Amino acid sequence: AGFPLTDNGVQECNRGHRRAGMERTLTLRSAVGLIVGIVIGSGIFASPGFVVAEVKSPGATLIVWSICGLVTLLGSLSMAELSAAIPMSGGESVYLTRAFHPVVGFWYTWLTGTLAKPAGAAAIAIVFSDYVCRLKWGEEPPEWDRKGITLTAVFFLASVQIVSTFAATVVQDFFAVEKLALIFTLCIAGIANAASPNGLADGAYDELGANATSAARHNLDPYRAFQDTSNEPEDWALALMNCLFAMNGWNNINLSAGEVKRPELVIPRAALISIPLITACYVWLNAAYLLTLTVDEMSGAKTIAVDFAHRIGGPIAGTATAVAVALSAFGALNGSMFGASRLVHACGKDGTLPSIFGWEARIGGRKTPLVGLLTQVTVITILVTVVGSFQVIVRVYIFAQWLFYLLTIVGLLRLRWTTPDLIRPFRVPTVAPIVFVGAAAFVCGVLLWQSPVECGVSIGVLALGTPLYLLQRRRIGTTEIQGDDEITESQPLLGGVSTDV
């Protein structure tokens, strides 16, 4: 691929990221690598403990992760139908504009660039600081030390990206390899620990740990796996929310649909290969945790990978894992800020957002998206200092993103009804979008009921964006739906591309 992998997955590194007519260079291998590289990030090192805390049993934990994989696959295949019918880069903003109205596409772009992506980056930054703090303070570091480390990482990466885009991409490429190696190592360690009759440590590091591991090895016994399982629907929804955060980025191949060779074939095949692969990896890693740590030890754990490594490999393994996860989260944060800042920058350049968002810094003859980066840093700083809680920020992020994933797939069903003659080279069975819409509505509904303040932030940002859309529409005019196959570079994209294909 001609752009770096970013864990938050927005691949807008140039102004033409949503125009038709870009060179189609992405193959099936590239698409699979893109999805896997984007999705496997820091979430899997932070979410498992919160999933266990909600559903309260080992068996239910693995079921939730499996459900998450299934929902993600159904959503990815549904998005693939849209990308095949409307084979243009831009993803949800394009589909929402076509299915509903340009203002809906604008809402998605506005909320994503100014809240959702910064919230995702803030959550990743907190994962970084949690693992760094674990090296010095253990599980509960002083609050402002933790926030200080979080913001230091954000400011440092923003400075690097302002000074040099090349340096930012080098950092990203290195950490993309490192995080995959870390996941692979933990999975192999889990296999070895499960295969050993008494576990790898076998009491070598502490007797209490050995006794806990001995008890944990029975967590997945059929007669014990579902003991104490929560029967509250909201607990399952919140557990699924945490899994969905770890699956963040599953839809981002659609942002580059205009660059995929034969998207009607490649995108659904890439989804069918990558999503089950990622799901299997996540389920196995959680099974490894469950065969090593007790439910009480896992429940609510913020740095579960360190607990796991320490139990089977001792203090040195625990320290090495804390460093490795912190580096992985650091790379994920870099990628998240890199992609999101370019989303804001591109929208400022093409007229979707006011032109101030497209302002650049020129350093050494190179341009960097100054205001795009400052937007990310400002929102991240507010979230970290005012909120600070990983779980609360994840709720803000999931509601903001999944509300529009829900609307996008509803848009797919609407387009089937309103434009039955639209050529659909790939068509997913109707049950897939219906199940996805139901699951997304369930999660968003529970979040709205359980966390009205966090969800209200998204609604408030949307409300602020509406008059901005009207002002932009009045200033540069509305993009009308044309019969052409492409859009010129100068054509404004209020809420996404409005064009027939």
Short mmCIF file of C-alpha atoms in Angstrom, two decimals:
data_model
loop_
_atom_site.label_atom_id
_atom_site.label_comp_id
_atom_site.label_asym_id
_atom_site.label_seq_id
_atom_site.Cartn_x
_atom_site.Cartn_y
_atom_site.Cartn_z
CA ALA A 1 0.00 0.00 0.00
CA GLY A 2 1.12 3.52 -0.65
CA PHE A 3 0.39 4.82 2.84
CA PRO A 4 1.33 3.84 6.40
CA LEU A 5 -0.82 1.56 8.49
CA THR A 6 -2.59 3.45 11.23
CA ASP A 7 -4.26 1.75 14.18
CA ASN A 8 -7.14 4.12 14.20
CA GLY A 9 -7.40 3.44 10.54
CA VAL A 10 -8.08 6.74 8.77
CA GLN A 11 -5.95 6.55 5.64
CA GLU A 12 -6.28 10.10 4.36
CA CYS A 13 -2.73 11.14 3.53
CA ASN A 14 -3.58 13.34 0.57
CA ARG A 15 -6.28 15.68 -0.62
CA GLY A 16 -7.77 13.26 -3.06
CA HIS A 17 -8.60 10.58 -0.52
CA ARG A 18 -12.29 10.60 -1.41
CA ARG A 19 -12.17 11.19 -5.14
CA ALA A 20 -12.88 8.65 -7.79
CA GLY A 21 -10.23 8.05 -10.39
CA MET A 22 -7.31 7.23 -8.08
CA GLU A 23 -5.03 4.43 -9.23
CA ARG A 24 -6.29 1.03 -8.15
CA THR A 25 -3.24 -0.71 -6.67
CA LEU A 26 -4.50 -2.58 -3.58
CA THR A 27 -4.62 -6.35 -4.05
CA LEU A 28 -6.22 -9.00 -1.83
CA ARG A 29 -2.96 -9.47 0.07
CA SER A 30 -2.65 -5.70 0.58
CA ALA A 31 -6.25 -5.44 1.76
CA VAL A 32 -5.87 -8.30 4.26
CA GLY A 33 -2.62 -6.83 5.57
CA LEU A 34 -4.24 -3.41 5.84
CA ILE A 35 -7.18 -4.69 7.90
CA VAL A 36 -5.04 -6.87 10.19
CA GLY A 37 -2.46 -4.11 10.67
CA ILE A 38 -5.12 -1.55 11.54
CA VAL A 39 -7.32 -3.66 13.83
CA ILE A 40 -4.69 -5.37 15.98
CA GLY A 41 -3.60 -2.50 18.17
CA SER A 42 -3.68 -1.53 21.82
CA GLY A 43 -7.30 -2.45 22.56
CA ILE A 44 -6.60 -6.15 23.05
CA PHE A 45 -4.17 -5.24 25.85
CA ALA A 46 -6.73 -3.13 27.71
CA SER A 47 -10.22 -4.48 27.03
CA PRO A 48 -10.15 -8.13 28.27
CA GLY A 49 -10.24 -7.26 31.96
CA PHE A 50 -13.29 -5.03 31.51
CA VAL A 51 -15.07 -7.72 29.46
CA VAL A 52 -14.62 -10.23 32.29
CA ALA A 53 -15.79 -7.62 34.81
CA GLU A 54 -19.09 -7.25 32.94
CA VAL A 55 -20.07 -10.85 32.11
CA LYS A 56 -18.30 -12.40 35.14
CA SER A 57 -17.49 -15.87 33.78
CA PRO A 58 -14.84 -17.42 31.52
CA GLY A 59 -17.29 -19.05 29.13
CA ALA A 60 -19.34 -15.88 28.69
CA THR A 61 -16.12 -13.94 28.07
CA LEU A 62 -15.16 -16.12 25.12
CA ILE A 63 -18.73 -16.01 23.80
CA VAL A 64 -18.73 -12.19 23.84
CA TRP A 65 -15.44 -12.07 21.93
CA SER A 66 -16.86 -14.53 19.39
CA ILE A 67 -20.06 -12.49 19.04
CA CYS A 68 -17.92 -9.40 18.51
CA GLY A 69 -16.10 -11.16 15.68
CA LEU A 70 -19.38 -12.24 14.09
CA VAL A 71 -20.93 -8.76 14.32
CA THR A 72 -17.77 -7.24 12.91
CA LEU A 73 -17.75 -9.71 10.01
CA LEU A 74 -21.40 -9.01 9.19
CA GLY A 75 -20.73 -5.29 9.28
CA SER A 76 -17.65 -5.65 7.12
CA LEU A 77 -19.51 -7.70 4.50
CA SER A 78 -22.36 -5.19 4.52
CA MET A 79 -19.87 -2.37 3.98
CA ALA A 80 -18.38 -4.46 1.16
CA GLU A 81 -21.72 -4.37 -0.67
CA LEU A 82 -21.72 -0.59 -0.44
CA SER A 83 -18.10 -0.28 -1.57
CA ALA A 84 -18.80 -2.56 -4.56
CA ALA A 85 -21.88 -0.57 -5.57
CA ILE A 86 -20.20 2.79 -4.90
CA PRO A 87 -16.51 2.00 -5.52
CA MET A 88 -15.08 5.29 -4.33
CA SER A 89 -12.74 6.18 -1.48
CA GLY A 90 -14.36 7.92 1.46
CA GLY A 91 -16.25 5.15 3.24
CA GLU A 92 -19.22 6.03 5.38
CA SER A 93 -19.40 9.71 4.41
CA VAL A 94 -19.97 8.71 0.78
CA TYR A 95 -22.55 6.04 1.61
CA LEU A 96 -24.49 8.21 4.07
CA THR A 97 -24.62 11.08 1.58
CA ARG A 98 -25.93 8.78 -1.13
CA ALA A 99 -28.43 6.95 1.09
CA PHE A 100 -29.82 9.94 2.99
CA HIS A 101 -28.62 13.51 2.47
CA PRO A 102 -25.31 15.41 2.35
CA VAL A 103 -25.89 16.71 5.87
CA VAL A 104 -25.79 13.14 7.23
CA GLY A 105 -22.48 12.53 5.51
CA PHE A 106 -21.24 15.83 6.92
CA TRP A 107 -22.35 14.85 10.41
CA TYR A 108 -20.28 11.67 10.16
CA THR A 109 -17.19 13.52 8.95
CA TRP A 110 -17.59 16.28 11.53
CA LEU A 111 -18.16 13.96 14.50
CA THR A 112 -15.41 11.58 13.42
CA GLY A 113 -12.78 14.27 12.96
CA THR A 114 -13.59 16.36 16.02
CA LEU A 115 -14.65 13.79 18.63
CA ALA A 116 -14.57 10.11 17.71
CA LYS A 117 -11.00 9.89 16.43
CA PRO A 118 -9.58 12.08 19.23
CA ALA A 119 -11.51 9.97 21.78
CA GLY A 120 -10.05 6.80 20.30
CA ALA A 121 -6.58 8.35 20.43
CA ALA A 122 -7.12 9.44 24.04
CA ALA A 123 -8.07 5.88 25.01
CA ILE A 124 -4.93 4.56 23.31
CA ALA A 125 -2.80 7.16 25.10
CA ILE A 126 -4.25 6.03 28.42
CA VAL A 127 -3.32 2.42 27.61
CA PHE A 128 0.24 3.65 26.97
CA SER A 129 0.41 5.47 30.31
CA ASP A 130 -1.15 2.55 32.22
CA TYR A 131 1.59 0.20 31.06
CA VAL A 132 4.35 2.78 31.64
CA CYS A 133 3.02 3.48 35.12
CA ARG A 134 2.88 -0.25 35.86
CA LEU A 135 6.67 -0.29 35.64
CA LYS A 136 6.99 2.17 38.57
CA TRP A 137 3.78 2.34 40.57
CA GLY A 138 1.93 -0.89 39.93
CA GLU A 139 -1.81 -1.03 39.28
CA GLU A 140 -2.85 2.34 40.77
CA PRO A 141 -0.46 5.19 39.92
CA PRO A 142 -1.08 8.76 41.14
CA GLU A 143 -3.78 10.25 38.93
CA TRP A 144 -1.89 13.30 37.72
CA ASP A 145 1.30 11.38 37.12
CA ARG A 146 -0.69 9.09 34.86
CA LYS A 147 -2.32 12.03 33.07
CA GLY A 148 1.05 13.75 32.74
CA ILE A 149 2.59 10.72 31.05
CA THR A 150 -0.46 10.44 28.77
CA LEU A 151 -0.26 14.05 27.61
CA THR A 152 3.53 13.98 27.29
CA ALA A 153 3.21 11.19 24.73
CA VAL A 154 0.49 13.11 22.85
CA PHE A 155 2.48 16.36 22.75
CA PHE A 156 5.68 14.60 21.74
CA LEU A 157 4.08 12.77 18.82
CA ALA A 158 2.26 15.91 17.68
CA SER A 159 5.58 17.76 17.66
CA VAL A 160 7.23 14.99 15.64
CA GLN A 161 4.39 14.98 13.11
CA ILE A 162 4.46 18.77 12.74
CA VAL A 163 8.21 18.74 12.14
CA SER A 164 8.42 15.69 9.87
CA THR A 165 5.83 13.48 8.22
CA PHE A 166 8.61 11.11 7.19
CA ALA A 167 9.70 10.60 10.82
CA ALA A 168 6.10 9.88 11.81
CA THR A 169 5.74 7.19 9.12
CA VAL A 170 9.06 5.57 10.08
CA VAL A 171 7.86 5.35 13.69
CA GLN A 172 4.58 3.84 12.50
CA ASP A 173 6.16 1.20 10.27
CA PHE A 174 8.43 0.02 13.11
CA PHE A 175 5.63 -0.31 15.67
CA ALA A 176 3.32 -2.05 13.19
CA VAL A 177 5.81 -4.93 13.10
CA GLU A 178 6.46 -4.80 16.86
CA LYS A 179 2.81 -5.11 17.89
CA LEU A 180 2.21 -8.12 15.64
CA ALA A 181 5.32 -9.81 17.05
CA LEU A 182 4.04 -9.12 20.58
CA ILE A 183 0.63 -10.65 19.90
CA PHE A 184 2.29 -13.69 18.31
CA THR A 185 4.62 -14.12 21.32
CA LEU A 186 1.78 -13.92 23.84
CA CYS A 187 -0.27 -16.43 21.87
CA ILE A 188 2.66 -18.87 21.70
CA ALA A 189 3.27 -18.43 25.42
CA GLY A 190 -0.39 -19.16 26.06
CA ILE A 191 -0.22 -22.33 23.97
CA ALA A 192 2.92 -23.49 25.78
CA ASN A 193 1.42 -22.72 29.17
CA ALA A 194 -1.78 -24.60 28.36
CA ALA A 195 0.16 -27.58 26.99
CA SER A 196 2.41 -27.87 30.07
CA PRO A 197 0.91 -30.22 32.68
CA ASN A 198 1.44 -27.76 35.53
CA GLY A 199 1.94 -24.51 33.62
CA LEU A 200 5.21 -22.88 32.63
CA ALA A 201 5.97 -21.29 35.99
CA ASP A 202 4.90 -24.22 38.18
CA GLY A 203 5.47 -22.25 41.37
CA ALA A 204 8.90 -20.98 40.41
CA TYR A 205 8.02 -17.34 41.14
CA ASP A 206 5.53 -17.46 43.98
CA GLU A 207 3.44 -20.13 45.63
CA LEU A 208 0.31 -17.98 45.60
CA GLY A 209 0.69 -17.46 41.87
CA ALA A 210 1.17 -21.18 41.32
CA ASN A 211 -1.99 -21.94 43.29
CA ALA A 212 -3.94 -19.32 41.34
CA THR A 213 -2.69 -20.71 38.03
CA SER A 214 -3.68 -24.21 39.14
CA ALA A 215 -7.19 -22.94 39.86
CA ALA A 216 -7.32 -20.96 36.61
CA ARG A 217 -6.53 -24.04 34.54
CA HIS A 218 -10.05 -25.24 35.36
CA ASN A 219 -11.72 -21.98 34.27
CA LEU A 220 -12.78 -23.44 30.94
CA ASP A 221 -13.98 -26.79 32.28
CA PRO A 222 -17.55 -27.24 30.99
CA TYR A 223 -19.06 -27.47 34.46
CA ARG A 224 -17.32 -24.29 35.67
CA ALA A 225 -17.06 -22.10 32.60
CA PHE A 226 -20.43 -20.38 33.04
CA GLN A 227 -20.67 -20.14 36.81
CA ASP A 228 -21.76 -16.68 37.99
CA THR A 229 -22.49 -15.49 34.43
CA SER A 230 -24.35 -12.18 34.41
CA ASN A 231 -27.93 -12.37 33.15
CA GLU A 232 -28.28 -8.59 32.77
CA PRO A 233 -28.52 -7.51 29.09
CA GLU A 234 -26.73 -4.23 29.81
CA ASP A 235 -23.70 -6.10 31.16
CA TRP A 236 -23.43 -8.05 27.91
CA ALA A 237 -23.80 -4.84 25.89
CA LEU A 238 -21.03 -3.12 27.85
CA ALA A 239 -18.81 -6.19 27.50
CA LEU A 240 -19.45 -6.17 23.75
CA MET A 241 -18.59 -2.47 23.69
CA ASN A 242 -15.13 -3.22 25.07
CA CYS A 243 -14.61 -5.97 22.50
CA LEU A 244 -15.68 -3.61 19.72
CA PHE A 245 -13.06 -1.12 20.85
CA ALA A 246 -10.40 -3.80 20.40
CA MET A 247 -11.83 -4.45 16.91
CA ASN A 248 -11.58 -0.78 15.97
CA GLY A 249 -10.59 -0.27 12.33
CA TRP A 250 -12.46 -3.20 10.74
CA ASN A 251 -14.23 -0.88 8.27
CA ASN A 252 -11.29 1.17 7.06
CA ILE A 253 -10.61 -0.69 3.83
CA ASN A 254 -13.75 1.05 2.58
CA LEU A 255 -12.06 4.42 3.03
CA SER A 256 -9.68 3.34 0.28
CA ALA A 257 -12.21 1.50 -1.90
CA GLY A 258 -11.30 3.73 -4.84
CA GLU A 259 -7.76 2.30 -4.71
CA VAL A 260 -8.70 -1.40 -4.53
CA LYS A 261 -8.43 -3.60 -7.60
CA ARG A 262 -11.82 -5.20 -8.32
CA PRO A 263 -13.34 -4.06 -4.99
CA GLU A 264 -16.46 -6.17 -5.56
CA LEU A 265 -14.25 -9.26 -5.13
CA VAL A 266 -11.29 -8.12 -3.08
CA ILE A 267 -13.06 -6.31 -0.22
CA PRO A 268 -15.50 -9.11 0.76
CA ARG A 269 -12.75 -11.72 0.42
CA ALA A 270 -10.41 -9.61 2.52
CA ALA A 271 -13.13 -9.37 5.20
CA LEU A 272 -13.75 -13.13 5.11
CA ILE A 273 -10.04 -13.79 5.63
CA SER A 274 -8.96 -11.06 8.02
CA ILE A 275 -11.89 -10.75 10.46
CA PRO A 276 -12.07 -14.49 11.36
CA LEU A 277 -8.26 -14.50 11.66
CA ILE A 278 -8.29 -11.56 14.07
CA THR A 279 -11.22 -13.02 16.00
CA ALA A 280 -9.45 -16.38 16.40
CA CYS A 281 -6.34 -14.57 17.62
CA TYR A 282 -8.33 -12.55 20.18
CA VAL A 283 -10.32 -15.55 21.40
CA TRP A 284 -7.18 -17.62 21.82
CA LEU A 285 -5.34 -14.84 23.68
CA ASN A 286 -8.28 -14.47 26.06
CA ALA A 287 -8.40 -18.24 26.53
CA ALA A 288 -4.69 -18.10 27.39
CA TYR A 289 -5.39 -15.39 29.97
CA LEU A 290 -8.25 -17.45 31.41
CA LEU A 291 -6.08 -20.56 31.71
CA THR A 292 -3.44 -18.59 33.62
CA LEU A 293 -5.28 -16.02 35.73
CA THR A 294 -8.36 -16.39 37.89
CA VAL A 295 -11.56 -14.51 37.08
CA ASP A 296 -11.00 -12.24 40.09
CA GLU A 297 -7.48 -11.42 38.90
CA MET A 298 -8.69 -10.62 35.40
CA SER A 299 -11.80 -8.66 36.35
CA GLY A 300 -11.16 -4.97 35.74
CA ALA A 301 -7.42 -5.45 35.20
CA LYS A 302 -5.96 -2.50 33.25
CA THR A 303 -2.61 -4.14 32.43
CA ILE A 304 -3.66 -7.74 32.00
CA ALA A 305 -0.83 -8.63 29.61
CA VAL A 306 1.71 -7.86 32.36
CA ASP A 307 -0.17 -10.03 34.87
CA PHE A 308 -0.22 -12.86 32.34
CA ALA A 309 3.48 -12.58 31.45
CA HIS A 310 4.57 -12.24 35.08
CA ARG A 311 2.61 -15.33 36.04
CA ILE A 312 4.17 -17.58 33.43
CA GLY A 313 7.61 -15.96 33.04
CA GLY A 314 8.36 -14.05 36.22
CA PRO A 315 9.29 -10.40 36.86
CA ILE A 316 11.59 -10.11 33.85
CA ALA A 317 8.86 -11.32 31.48
CA GLY A 318 6.37 -8.97 33.13
CA THR A 319 8.66 -5.97 32.73
CA ALA A 320 9.50 -6.85 29.13
CA THR A 321 5.79 -7.17 28.31
CA ALA A 322 4.98 -3.82 29.93
CA VAL A 323 7.65 -2.17 27.79
CA ALA A 324 6.48 -3.98 24.64
CA VAL A 325 2.81 -3.08 25.13
CA ALA A 326 3.70 0.54 25.93
CA LEU A 327 5.69 0.71 22.68
CA SER A 328 2.81 -0.89 20.78
CA ALA A 329 0.35 1.64 22.22
CA PHE A 330 2.80 4.45 21.44
CA GLY A 331 2.85 3.34 17.80
CA ALA A 332 -0.94 3.03 17.77
CA LEU A 333 -1.26 6.55 19.15
CA ASN A 334 1.09 7.86 16.49
CA GLY A 335 -0.95 6.19 13.74
CA SER A 336 -4.24 7.39 15.18
CA MET A 337 -3.14 11.02 15.35
CA PHE A 338 -1.47 10.79 11.94
CA GLY A 339 -4.60 9.55 10.18
CA ALA A 340 -7.15 11.67 12.06
CA SER A 341 -5.23 14.91 11.52
CA ARG A 342 -5.18 14.23 7.79
CA LEU A 343 -8.91 13.56 7.78
CA VAL A 344 -9.51 17.02 9.27
CA HIS A 345 -6.94 18.57 6.95
CA ALA A 346 -8.44 16.98 3.82
CA CYS A 347 -11.94 18.11 4.80
CA GLY A 348 -10.66 21.66 5.30
CA LYS A 349 -9.05 21.55 1.86
CA ASP A 350 -12.04 20.18 -0.05
CA GLY A 351 -14.59 22.51 1.55
CA THR A 352 -16.36 20.01 3.80
CA LEU A 353 -15.07 21.95 6.82
CA PRO A 354 -14.06 25.63 7.01
CA SER A 355 -10.77 26.33 5.27
CA ILE A 356 -9.00 27.00 8.58
CA PHE A 357 -8.95 23.23 9.19
CA GLY A 358 -6.82 22.88 6.06
CA TRP A 359 -4.10 25.27 7.23
CA GLU A 360 -0.62 23.79 7.03
CA ALA A 361 2.79 24.30 8.60
CA ARG A 362 5.78 24.60 6.27
CA ILE A 363 8.97 23.34 7.86
CA GLY A 364 12.03 22.61 5.78
CA GLY A 365 10.02 22.93 2.58
CA ARG A 366 7.52 20.23 3.69
CA LYS A 367 3.87 20.68 4.59
CA THR A 368 2.21 19.20 7.65
CA PRO A 369 -1.48 19.49 8.69
CA LEU A 370 -0.98 21.95 11.53
CA VAL A 371 -4.60 22.74 12.40
CA GLY A 372 -5.61 19.10 11.94
CA LEU A 373 -3.01 18.07 14.52
CA LEU A 374 -3.91 20.92 16.88
CA THR A 375 -7.56 19.85 16.71
CA GLN A 376 -6.62 16.32 17.77
CA VAL A 377 -4.30 17.50 20.54
CA THR A 378 -6.86 19.95 21.93
CA VAL A 379 -9.70 17.42 22.14
CA ILE A 380 -7.42 14.67 23.50
CA THR A 381 -6.13 17.04 26.19
CA ILE A 382 -9.66 17.97 27.26
CA LEU A 383 -10.74 14.33 27.43
CA VAL A 384 -7.66 13.21 29.38
CA THR A 385 -7.67 16.08 31.89
CA VAL A 386 -11.43 16.39 32.43
CA VAL A 387 -12.50 12.76 32.06
CA GLY A 388 -9.35 10.66 32.44
CA SER A 389 -11.14 7.32 32.68
CA PHE A 390 -10.41 4.76 29.97
CA GLN A 391 -13.89 3.25 30.24
CA VAL A 392 -15.71 6.59 30.01
CA ILE A 393 -13.69 7.68 26.99
CA VAL A 394 -14.32 4.33 25.29
CA ARG A 395 -18.05 4.89 25.79
CA VAL A 396 -17.80 8.30 24.13
CA TYR A 397 -15.87 6.79 21.25
CA ILE A 398 -18.06 3.71 20.68
CA PHE A 399 -21.33 5.66 20.74
CA ALA A 400 -19.99 8.28 18.31
CA GLN A 401 -18.68 5.68 15.86
CA TRP A 402 -21.30 2.97 16.11
CA LEU A 403 -24.21 5.37 15.82
CA PHE A 404 -23.01 6.09 12.29
CA TYR A 405 -22.09 2.49 11.52
CA LEU A 406 -25.73 1.76 12.39
CA LEU A 407 -26.98 4.54 10.11
CA THR A 408 -24.68 3.42 7.30
CA ILE A 409 -26.05 -0.12 7.24
CA VAL A 410 -29.61 1.20 7.56
CA GLY A 411 -28.65 3.25 4.51
CA LEU A 412 -27.68 0.04 2.71
CA LEU A 413 -31.20 -1.33 3.31
CA ARG A 414 -32.72 1.97 2.25
CA LEU A 415 -30.73 2.00 -1.00
CA ARG A 416 -31.99 -1.50 -1.78
CA TRP A 417 -35.51 -0.13 -1.49
CA THR A 418 -35.07 3.25 -3.19
CA THR A 419 -32.53 2.34 -5.90
CA PRO A 420 -33.16 -1.31 -6.80
CA ASP A 421 -31.57 -0.75 -10.22
CA LEU A 422 -28.21 0.28 -8.74
CA ILE A 423 -25.64 -2.25 -9.94
CA ARG A 424 -24.45 -4.33 -6.99
CA PRO A 425 -21.56 -6.58 -8.04
CA PHE A 426 -21.53 -8.02 -4.51
CA ARG A 427 -24.71 -8.47 -2.49
CA VAL A 428 -24.67 -9.70 1.08
CA PRO A 429 -27.62 -11.84 2.32
CA THR A 430 -30.24 -9.57 3.86
CA VAL A 431 -29.94 -11.25 7.24
CA ALA A 432 -26.39 -9.88 7.63
CA PRO A 433 -27.26 -6.15 7.67
CA ILE A 434 -30.38 -6.83 9.73
CA VAL A 435 -28.41 -8.66 12.44
CA PHE A 436 -25.72 -5.99 12.37
CA VAL A 437 -28.28 -3.19 12.73
CA GLY A 438 -29.86 -5.03 15.66
CA ALA A 439 -26.52 -5.50 17.42
CA ALA A 440 -25.46 -1.89 16.83
CA ALA A 441 -28.83 -0.59 18.03
CA PHE A 442 -28.53 -2.78 21.14
CA VAL A 443 -25.09 -1.41 22.04
CA CYS A 444 -25.99 2.22 21.27
CA GLY A 445 -29.31 1.95 23.10
CA VAL A 446 -27.72 0.52 26.25
CA LEU A 447 -24.99 3.16 26.16
CA LEU A 448 -27.59 5.92 25.82
CA TRP A 449 -29.52 4.47 28.77
CA GLN A 450 -26.50 3.75 30.97
CA SER A 451 -24.30 6.72 30.03
CA PRO A 452 -26.49 9.62 28.89
CA VAL A 453 -23.80 12.23 29.64
CA GLU A 454 -21.14 10.49 27.54
CA CYS A 455 -23.59 9.97 24.69
CA GLY A 456 -24.84 13.51 25.10
CA VAL A 457 -21.37 14.78 24.21
CA SER A 458 -21.72 13.23 20.75
CA ILE A 459 -25.21 14.65 20.33
CA GLY A 460 -23.97 18.08 21.41
CA VAL A 461 -21.08 18.00 18.91
CA LEU A 462 -23.55 17.02 16.17
CA ALA A 463 -25.76 19.93 17.14
CA LEU A 464 -22.80 22.31 16.88
CA GLY A 465 -21.94 20.91 13.46
CA THR A 466 -25.35 21.52 11.91
CA PRO A 467 -25.12 25.35 11.68
CA LEU A 468 -21.55 24.91 10.45
CA TYR A 469 -22.86 22.77 7.61
CA LEU A 470 -25.45 25.38 6.72
CA LEU A 471 -22.82 28.12 6.71
CA GLN A 472 -20.51 26.07 4.50
CA ARG A 473 -23.39 25.23 2.18
CA ARG A 474 -24.29 28.90 1.85
CA ARG A 475 -20.65 29.90 1.31
CA ILE A 476 -19.67 27.44 -1.42
CA GLY A 477 -22.96 25.97 -2.56
CA THR A 478 -24.31 22.45 -2.44
CA THR A 479 -22.71 19.53 -4.24
CA GLU A 480 -25.39 18.22 -6.57
CA ILE A 481 -25.66 14.59 -7.62
CA GLN A 482 -24.21 14.29 -11.05
CA GLY A 483 -24.32 11.58 -13.67
CA ASP A 484 -20.54 11.56 -14.05
CA ASP A 485 -18.23 8.82 -12.93
CA GLU A 486 -15.78 11.04 -11.15
CA ILE A 487 -15.41 14.26 -9.24
CA THR A 488 -12.93 16.94 -10.07
CA GLU A 489 -10.36 18.00 -7.49
CA SER A 490 -11.98 21.39 -6.99
CA GLN A 491 -15.46 20.07 -6.34
CA PRO A 492 -16.49 20.57 -2.68
CA LEU A 493 -17.57 17.54 -0.75
CA LEU A 494 -20.13 18.59 1.81
CA GLY A 495 -20.52 15.42 3.81
CA GLY A 496 -18.93 13.21 1.21
CA VAL A 497 -19.06 12.51 -2.47
CA SER A 498 -22.44 13.04 -4.07
CA THR A 499 -22.22 11.28 -7.36
CA ASP A 500 -23.86 8.54 -9.32
CA VAL A 501 -21.82 5.53 -10.32
#
